Coordinates of C-alpha atoms and ligand atoms in Angstrom, one line a residue:
X1 CA 66.0 148.1 41.7
X2 CA 64.7 152.0 42.6
X3 CA 61.9 152.9 43.7
X4 CA 61.2 151.0 46.8
X5 CA 58.7 151.2 49.3
X6 CA 58.9 154.2 51.3
X7 CA 58.3 151.9 54.2
X8 CA 61.5 150.1 53.4
X9 CA 63.3 152.4 53.4
X10 CA 62.9 154.4 56.7
X11 CA 63.1 151.5 58.5
X12 CA 66.7 151.0 57.4
X13 CA 67.2 154.4 58.2
X14 CA 65.9 154.3 61.9
X15 CA 66.9 149.9 62.4
X16 CA 70.9 151.1 61.2
X17 CA 71.1 154.3 62.4
X18 CA 70.7 156.9 59.2
X19 CA 68.4 159.3 60.0
X20 CA 66.3 160.4 62.5
X21 CA 63.4 161.9 63.4
X22 CA 64.2 165.1 65.5
X23 CA 63.7 165.4 69.1
X24 CA 61.2 162.8 69.2
X25 CA 61.3 161.4 72.4
X26 CA 59.0 164.0 72.8
X27 CA 57.2 163.5 69.6
X28 CA 58.9 164.9 67.2
X29 CA 59.3 167.1 64.6
X30 CA 57.2 167.9 61.0
X31 CA 59.8 169.1 58.9
X32 CA 63.5 167.9 61.3
X33 CA 65.3 165.0 60.8
X34 CA 68.9 163.9 62.6
X35 CA 71.6 162.1 60.6
X36 CA 72.2 158.8 62.3
X37 CA 76.0 157.4 63.0
X38 CA 75.7 156.1 59.4
X39 CA 73.7 158.9 57.9
X40 CA 76.4 161.7 59.3
X41 CA 78.8 159.8 57.3
X42 CA 77.5 158.7 53.5
X43 CA 75.7 162.6 54.0
X44 CA 79.9 163.8 54.3
X45 CA 80.3 161.7 51.6
X46 CA 77.7 162.4 49.7
X47 CA 79.4 166.4 50.1
X48 CA 82.8 165.2 49.7
X49 CA 82.6 163.4 46.7
X50 CA 81.0 167.4 45.4
X51 CA 83.8 168.9 47.0
X52 CA 86.4 166.9 45.3
X53 CA 84.2 168.0 41.9
X54 CA 83.3 171.0 42.0
X55 CA 86.5 172.2 43.8
X56 CA 90.0 170.3 44.0
X57 CA 89.5 169.1 40.4
X58 CA 88.8 171.8 39.2
X59 CA 90.7 174.7 37.9
X60 CA 88.6 177.5 37.5
X61 CA 86.6 177.1 41.0
X62 CA 87.2 178.4 44.8
X63 CA 85.5 177.5 47.5
X64 CA 83.8 179.6 50.3
X65 CA 82.1 179.5 54.1
X66 CA 79.3 181.7 54.8
X67 CA 77.5 182.6 57.3
X68 CA 73.6 181.3 58.0
X69 CA 72.6 184.3 59.5
X70 CA 71.6 186.4 57.1
X71 CA 71.3 190.6 57.0
X72 CA 68.4 191.5 56.0
X73 CA 69.0 193.9 53.5
X74 CA 71.6 191.0 51.5
X75 CA 67.6 189.3 51.0
X76 CA 65.5 192.4 50.2
X77 CA 67.9 193.0 47.6
X78 CA 68.4 189.3 46.3
X79 CA 64.1 189.7 46.4
X80 CA 63.5 187.1 48.5
X81 CA 61.5 189.4 51.0
X82 CA 58.9 189.4 48.0
X83 CA 58.9 187.3 46.4
X84 CA 59.6 183.8 48.3
X85 CA 56.6 182.9 49.8
X86 CA 53.3 181.1 48.9
X87 CA 50.1 181.8 49.5
X88 CA 48.4 180.0 52.1
X89 CA 44.2 179.9 52.7
X90 CA 43.0 179.4 56.4
X91 CA 39.9 177.1 57.1
X92 CA 37.8 179.4 59.4
X93 CA 35.8 176.6 60.9
X94 CA 38.6 173.8 61.2
X95 CA 41.6 176.2 61.7
X96 CA 43.5 173.9 59.0
X97 CA 46.0 176.5 56.8
X98 CA 46.5 175.5 53.4
X99 CA 48.6 176.5 50.5
X100 CA 46.1 177.5 47.3
X101 CA 47.8 175.1 44.9
X102 CA 46.3 172.6 47.8
X103 CA 42.4 173.2 47.9
X104 CA 40.3 172.3 45.1
X105 CA 37.2 173.9 44.3
X106 CA 37.7 175.8 47.2
X107 CA 36.6 172.7 49.9
X108 CA 39.4 172.9 52.9
X109 CA 40.8 168.8 52.6
X110 CA 40.4 168.4 56.2
X111 CA 36.8 169.4 57.9
X112 CA 35.4 170.0 53.6
X113 CA 33.4 173.9 54.8
X114 CA 33.8 176.5 51.9
X115 CA 34.7 179.0 54.6
X116 CA 38.4 179.6 53.5
X117 CA 40.4 183.1 53.6
X118 CA 41.1 184.4 51.3
X119 CA 45.1 183.2 49.9
X120 CA 47.4 185.3 51.1
X121 CA 51.3 185.4 50.6
X122 CA 53.2 183.9 54.3
X123 CA 56.8 183.9 53.8
X124 CA 59.2 180.8 54.1
X125 CA 62.0 182.7 56.0
X126 CA 62.9 181.6 59.6
X127 CA 63.7 185.0 61.1
X128 CA 65.5 185.6 64.0
X129 CA 66.8 188.6 66.5
X130 CA 70.0 189.6 66.6
X131 CA 71.4 191.2 70.4
X132 CA 70.4 191.5 73.7
X133 CA 67.1 193.2 72.7
X134 CA 63.9 191.6 71.2
X135 CA 62.5 194.6 70.4
X136 CA 62.3 193.9 66.7
X137 CA 64.4 196.0 65.6
X138 CA 67.6 194.5 64.7
X139 CA 67.0 191.0 62.8
X140 CA 68.5 189.0 60.4
X141 CA 67.1 185.6 59.2
X142 CA 68.3 182.5 58.6
X143 CA 69.4 181.8 54.8
X144 CA 66.8 180.5 52.7
X145 CA 69.9 180.0 50.2
X146 CA 73.6 179.1 50.4
X147 CA 73.9 181.7 47.3
X148 CA 73.8 185.2 48.5
X149 CA 76.5 184.9 50.6
X150 CA 78.1 184.3 47.2
X151 CA 77.2 187.1 45.9
X152 CA 77.9 189.5 48.7
X153 CA 81.4 188.0 49.1
X154 CA 82.0 187.6 44.8
X155 CA 84.7 191.2 45.2
X156 CA 86.9 189.3 48.2
X157 CA 86.9 185.5 46.4
X158 CA 87.6 188.2 43.3
X159 CA 90.4 190.1 45.6
X160 CA 91.9 187.4 47.3
X161 CA 93.0 185.0 44.7
X162 CA 93.4 187.0 41.4
X163 CA 90.1 184.8 39.8
X164 CA 89.3 186.5 36.1
X165 CA 86.3 185.1 34.5
X166 CA 85.0 182.4 34.0
X167 CA 85.1 181.1 37.9
X168 CA 83.4 179.7 39.7
X169 CA 82.7 180.0 44.3
X170 CA 81.1 176.9 45.0
X171 CA 79.8 176.4 48.9
X172 CA 78.1 173.7 50.8
X173 CA 75.3 174.0 54.0
X174 CA 72.8 174.4 55.8
X175 CA 69.2 176.5 54.2
X176 CA 66.6 177.1 55.7
X177 CA 62.9 177.4 55.3
X178 CA 58.8 177.5 57.3
X179 CA 58.0 175.3 54.4
X180 CA 53.8 174.8 54.7
X181 CA 53.7 171.1 54.5
X182 CA 57.3 168.9 54.6
X183 CA 56.9 166.5 54.0
X184 CA 58.3 163.0 52.1
X185 CA 60.7 161.8 54.3
X186 CA 63.2 163.3 54.5
X187 CA 62.6 164.9 50.8
X188 CA 60.8 168.4 51.7
X189 CA 62.1 170.0 55.3
X190 CA 62.3 172.5 56.7
X191 CA 66.4 171.9 57.4
X192 CA 68.6 171.2 54.6
X193 CA 71.9 171.3 53.1
X194 CA 72.6 172.8 49.5
X195 CA 76.1 172.2 47.4
X196 CA 75.9 175.4 45.2
X197 CA 77.9 176.4 42.5
X198 CA 77.4 180.7 41.0
X199 CA 79.6 180.2 37.9
X200 CA 80.1 183.4 36.6
X201 CA 80.7 184.8 33.0
X202 CA 80.5 186.6 30.2
X203 CA 77.1 187.9 29.1
X204 CA 77.5 186.6 25.6
X205 CA 78.2 183.1 26.8
X206 CA 75.4 182.2 29.5
X207 CA 74.5 179.7 26.9
X208 CA 76.3 177.5 26.6
X209 CA 77.6 176.7 29.8
X210 CA 73.8 176.2 31.0
X211 CA 74.0 173.7 29.2
X212 CA 78.0 172.3 29.7
X213 CA 76.8 172.5 33.8
X214 CA 73.4 170.0 32.7
X215 CA 75.5 168.5 31.3
X216 CA 78.1 168.0 34.2
X217 CA 75.8 167.9 37.4
X218 CA 74.0 165.0 35.0
X219 CA 77.8 162.5 34.5
X220 CA 77.8 163.2 37.8
X221 CA 75.1 162.0 39.8
X222 CA 75.7 158.5 37.4
X223 CA 79.1 158.4 38.9
X224 CA 77.5 158.7 42.4
X225 CA 75.0 155.6 41.3
X226 CA 71.7 157.1 40.0
X227 CA 70.5 154.8 37.1
X228 CA 70.4 156.6 34.0
X229 CA 66.7 155.9 33.4
X230 CA 65.6 156.9 36.9
X231 CA 66.8 160.3 35.8
X232 CA 64.6 162.7 34.3
X233 CA 65.6 166.4 32.9
X234 CA 63.2 168.9 33.3
X235 CA 62.4 172.8 31.4
X236 CA 61.2 174.1 33.6
X237 CA 57.8 176.9 31.2
X238 CA 58.8 180.5 31.0
X239 CA 55.9 181.1 33.7
X240 CA 57.2 179.1 36.4
X241 CA 60.8 180.5 36.2
X242 CA 61.8 182.2 39.5
X243 CA 62.8 185.9 39.7
X244 CA 66.3 185.6 38.8
X245 CA 65.8 183.5 36.4
X246 CA 66.3 183.4 32.0
X247 CA 65.8 179.4 32.1
X248 CA 65.5 176.2 34.3
X249 CA 66.9 173.3 34.2
X250 CA 65.5 170.3 36.6
X251 CA 67.0 166.9 37.3
X252 CA 64.3 165.1 38.7
X253 CA 64.8 161.7 40.1
X254 CA 62.4 158.5 40.4
X255 CA 62.0 158.6 43.9
X256 CA 59.8 156.3 46.5
X257 CA 56.5 158.9 45.3
X258 CA 57.3 159.6 41.8
X259 CA 59.9 161.7 40.5
X260 CA 60.7 165.0 41.7
X261 CA 63.5 167.6 41.8
X262 CA 66.8 165.9 42.6
X263 CA 68.4 169.7 41.7
X264 CA 67.9 172.4 39.5
X265 CA 70.5 174.1 37.1
X266 CA 69.6 178.4 36.7
X267 CA 70.4 180.8 34.0
X268 CA 70.4 183.6 37.3
X269 CA 71.7 185.8 35.2
X270 CA 73.2 189.5 36.1
X271 CA 70.0 189.2 38.7
X272 CA 72.2 189.1 42.1
X273 CA 74.9 191.9 41.4
X274 CA 72.9 193.5 39.7
X275 CA 71.5 193.8 42.5
X276 CA 74.1 193.7 45.3
X277 CA 75.7 196.0 43.4
X278 CA 75.7 200.3 43.9
X279 CA 75.5 202.9 41.1
X280 CA 74.2 200.7 38.8
X281 CA 72.9 203.1 36.2
X282 CA 77.0 202.5 35.0
X283 CA 75.9 198.7 33.7
X284 CA 73.9 198.1 31.3
X285 CA 72.8 195.4 33.8
X286 CA 70.1 192.8 31.9
X287 CA 67.6 191.7 34.4
X288 CA 65.1 193.2 36.6
X289 CA 66.5 194.3 39.4
X290 CA 65.2 196.6 42.5
X291 CA 66.9 200.1 42.2
X292 CA 69.5 199.5 45.6
X293 CA 70.3 202.6 47.5
X294 CA 72.0 200.9 50.7
X295 CA 75.1 198.3 48.9
X296 CA 78.6 200.1 49.2
X297 CA 80.4 198.3 46.2
X298 CA 80.4 197.5 42.6
X299 CA 80.1 193.9 41.9
X300 CA 81.5 194.1 38.6
X301 CA 84.8 192.7 36.3
X302 CA 86.7 194.3 33.5
X303 CA 86.9 193.7 30.5
X304 CA 90.5 192.6 29.6
X305 CA 89.8 194.0 26.2
X306 CA 87.6 196.5 25.8
X307 CA 88.5 197.4 29.3
X308 CA 84.4 198.5 30.4
X309 CA 83.4 197.1 33.0
X310 CA 80.3 194.5 33.4
X311 CA 78.5 192.8 35.7
X312 CA 79.0 189.2 35.1
X313 CA 76.0 185.9 34.3
X314 CA 75.5 183.2 36.3
X315 CA 75.0 180.1 35.7
X316 CA 73.7 178.3 39.0
X317 CA 73.9 174.7 39.8
X318 CA 71.5 173.9 43.3
X319 CA 71.3 170.3 44.5
X320 CA 70.7 169.2 48.3
X321 CA 72.0 166.7 50.5
X322 CA 69.1 165.4 52.1
X323 CA 68.1 164.9 48.4
X324 CA 70.7 163.2 47.9
X325 CA 71.0 161.2 50.4
X326 CA 68.2 159.5 49.7
X327 CA 68.0 158.7 45.6
X328 CA 71.7 157.3 46.9
X329 CA 69.5 155.1 49.1
X330 CA 66.5 154.3 47.2
X331 CA 69.2 153.5 44.3
X332 CA 71.3 151.0 46.2
X333 CA 68.5 149.2 48.3
X334 CA 67.9 145.4 47.6
X335 CA 66.2 142.9 49.1
X336 CA 66.8 138.8 47.7
X337 CA 66.9 135.5 48.4
X338 CA 69.5 133.8 50.3
X339 CA 69.0 130.4 51.0
X340 CA 65.7 130.8 51.5
X341 CA 66.1 134.4 54.0
X342 CA 65.6 137.8 52.6
X343 CA 68.9 140.0 52.8
X344 CA 68.6 143.2 52.7
X345 CA 71.5 145.1 50.7
X346 CA 72.7 148.8 50.8
X347 CA 75.2 148.5 46.7
X348 CA 76.3 151.7 47.4
X349 CA 79.2 152.9 45.0
X350 CA 82.6 152.5 47.4
X351 CA 83.6 155.4 47.9
X352 CA 79.4 156.5 49.8
X353 CA 80.1 153.9 52.3
X354 CA 80.1 155.2 55.5
X355 CA 81.9 152.6 56.9
X356 CA 84.4 151.1 53.9
X357 CA 85.6 147.8 55.7
X358 CA 84.5 145.3 58.4
X359 CA 87.5 143.5 60.0
X360 CA 86.0 141.3 62.4
X361 CA 87.6 139.1 65.1
X362 CA 86.5 135.0 64.5
X363 CA 86.1 135.2 68.9
X364 CA 85.1 138.5 70.6
X365 CA 87.4 139.3 73.0
X366 CA 89.9 136.7 72.5
X367 CA 93.3 139.4 73.2
X368 CA 95.5 137.8 70.3
X369 CA 92.3 137.5 67.6
X370 CA 91.2 141.5 68.2
X371 CA 94.6 143.3 68.8
X372 CA 95.6 141.7 65.6
X373 CA 92.2 142.7 64.4
X374 CA 92.8 145.8 66.3
X375 CA 95.9 146.8 64.1
X376 CA 94.6 145.8 60.7
X377 CA 91.8 148.2 61.3
X378 CA 93.8 151.5 62.3
X379 CA 96.4 150.2 59.4
X380 CA 92.8 150.0 56.5
X381 CA 92.7 153.4 59.0
X382 CA 95.8 155.1 57.6
X383 CA 95.5 155.0 54.2
X384 CA 92.7 157.7 54.6
X385 CA 89.7 155.9 52.4
X386 CA 86.9 156.4 55.2
X387 CA 86.1 155.4 58.5
X388 CA 87.0 151.2 59.7
X389 CA 85.4 149.6 62.2
X390 CA 86.9 146.8 64.5
X391 CA 82.9 144.5 65.0
X392 CA 84.1 142.7 68.1
X393 CA 80.4 140.7 68.2
X394 CA 82.2 137.4 67.7
X395 CA 78.7 136.0 65.6
X396 CA 80.3 136.9 61.3
X397 CA 77.0 135.6 60.5
X398 CA 74.6 138.4 62.0
X399 CA 78.4 140.8 61.4
X400 CA 78.0 140.1 57.8
X401 CA 74.4 140.9 57.6
X402 CA 74.4 144.1 59.3
X403 CA 77.5 145.2 57.1
X404 CA 75.5 144.2 54.6
X405 CA 72.4 146.5 55.7
X406 CA 75.1 150.0 55.8
X407 CA 76.7 148.9 52.8
X408 CA 79.6 148.3 53.7
X409 CA 81.6 146.4 50.8
X410 CA 84.1 144.6 52.7
X411 CA 84.0 142.5 55.7
X412 CA 87.7 140.9 56.7
X413 CA 87.7 138.5 59.5
X414 CA 90.8 137.5 61.6
X415 CA 90.9 134.1 62.7
X416 CA 93.1 132.0 64.7
X417 CA 94.7 130.7 60.7
X418 CA 95.8 134.5 61.4
X419 CA 98.5 134.6 63.5
X420 CA 100.0 131.7 62.0
X421 CA 100.3 133.0 58.5
X422 CA 98.9 136.6 58.6
X423 CA 96.5 135.9 56.1
X424 CA 92.4 136.9 56.5
X425 CA 89.2 136.1 54.9
X426 CA 87.8 138.6 52.5
X427 CA 84.3 138.8 51.9
X428 CA 82.5 141.3 49.1
X429 CA 78.7 142.5 50.1
X430 CA 77.4 142.3 46.5
X431 CA 78.9 138.7 46.1
X432 CA 78.8 137.6 48.3
X433 CA 82.5 135.8 47.6
X434 CA 85.4 135.4 50.1
X435 CA 88.5 135.3 49.9
X436 CA 91.7 133.9 52.0
X437 CA 94.1 136.9 50.9
X438 CA 97.7 138.1 52.8
X439 CA 99.1 141.8 54.9
X440 CA 99.9 142.7 50.8
X441 CA 97.0 141.1 49.0
X442 CA 95.0 142.8 50.8
X443 CA 95.7 146.4 50.4
X444 CA 95.8 145.4 47.3
X445 CA 92.6 144.3 47.3
X446 CA 91.1 147.1 49.2
X447 CA 92.6 150.2 47.1
X448 CA 90.8 148.9 43.9
X449 CA 88.3 149.2 45.6
X450 CA 88.6 153.0 45.6
X451 CA 90.2 153.7 42.8
Ligands
GAP1 N1 70.0 178.7 45.6 C1 69.1 177.9 43.8 C2 67.5 177.2 45.1 O1 67.5 177.1 46.5 P1 66.0 175.5 44.5 O2 65.4 175.2 43.3 O3 65.2 176.4 46.3 O4 67.2 176.7 44.4 C3 67.4 173.5 45.0 O5 67.3 174.4 46.1 C4 67.3 172.4 45.9 O6 67.5 172.6 47.5 C5 66.4 171.5 44.8 O7 66.7 171.0 44.0 C6 66.2 170.5 46.2 O8 67.1 170.2 46.3 C7 66.6 171.0 47.7 N2 65.9 171.6 48.4 C8 65.2 172.6 48.2 N3 64.1 173.3 49.3 C9 64.0 172.0 50.3 C10 63.1 171.4 51.0 N4 62.5 172.2 51.6 N5 63.9 170.3 51.8 C11 65.0 169.8 51.0 N6 65.6 170.0 50.2 C12 65.6 170.7 49.9

């Protein structure tokens, strides 16, 4: 089942420590969220799965972790200073501010007044001063996408790794946007993480690579547990493309509020490398770029056959981590009736589960049971699948409920029989089936969840 109610998901996230509103004790900040003990594990697992698929399991991608503060020149030539804007109108009567697309017939949705200002462009980037003097002369932006630092580091990566086109540079990390109307829980926020790949290819191969990446990204989301029927592929119309894009395909997910963008795949052509290059006229740049008087480097490569220098094209799959977490929580959330009671269970794929196994001594604080459980916890932890937890609550039923709700694939109970013959009881989250297993069987059983 997907598309649960937003309320159910938000309540689960707070109750079980996935996601909290930021600065809640001071009334909360709109568009800012904090990931709690379960949320940070889920988020890290999602990012790790992306990194594995996009970097480790490929032979044509390198990683990068660049700075968040970005110099104005980068965002001038990327086009963000000029174009990364929303048109806004102010209501002169009630002083509320609206995006132009939120207004119908020029009426303020808050007070009904028609006394609105002309729409003016409002830049979505956060600006901050750099250095000790705050006189506006030295400033930087918090990056609005991770991509730009990939382009500006293109030559560093190329020269330090001996890569040749086609190859990609992957990066995950924070991006910041001063969204006018953040909302829909963590769907539209002002501080979020992106998982972005800039894949560089020869100009005449871009369409082929574009198709490849669209399919590859759909397949990856399916592997993370998203159902096929909950993903829609949307090709952006030409008049809706970003200034750098020749074609963009969005992967829409069926969020509780409807189908909306989870990831976008764009054909950025030679726009960014071309924009950030010096001596641009030496190259036959296809995209419409601004003349660059500040760059010190040519971001070009040599064709090994023709010996000609050219600016590679770039295909960019770009996914939001928060939207990914939201989609996975929605997809995994299930309510079912068990013996007259409602069981909430989060059927996450085990590699994404915040806790991989919970080891529960039958009696709270019984030294022998707790020591045995601790040893077992450490042994399973050492296998490197992720976090294993000791659940010293003494209440097996309550522990099962808690771990069903956070998506722990197995619970392992250590009881008095364990002390005699080393066997434990394992319980599967989804089927609720219980089995008694010896030590070796347990290791094999546990390993099966992560194959
Ligand atoms: N580098 C290309 C780029 O930034 P985008 O479509 O603006 O393209 C890519 O963003 C992805 O980042 C989106 O598909 C979405 O998942 C995520 N994203 C963008 N703005 C967001 C926001 N305000 N809150 C949460 N996620 C956001």
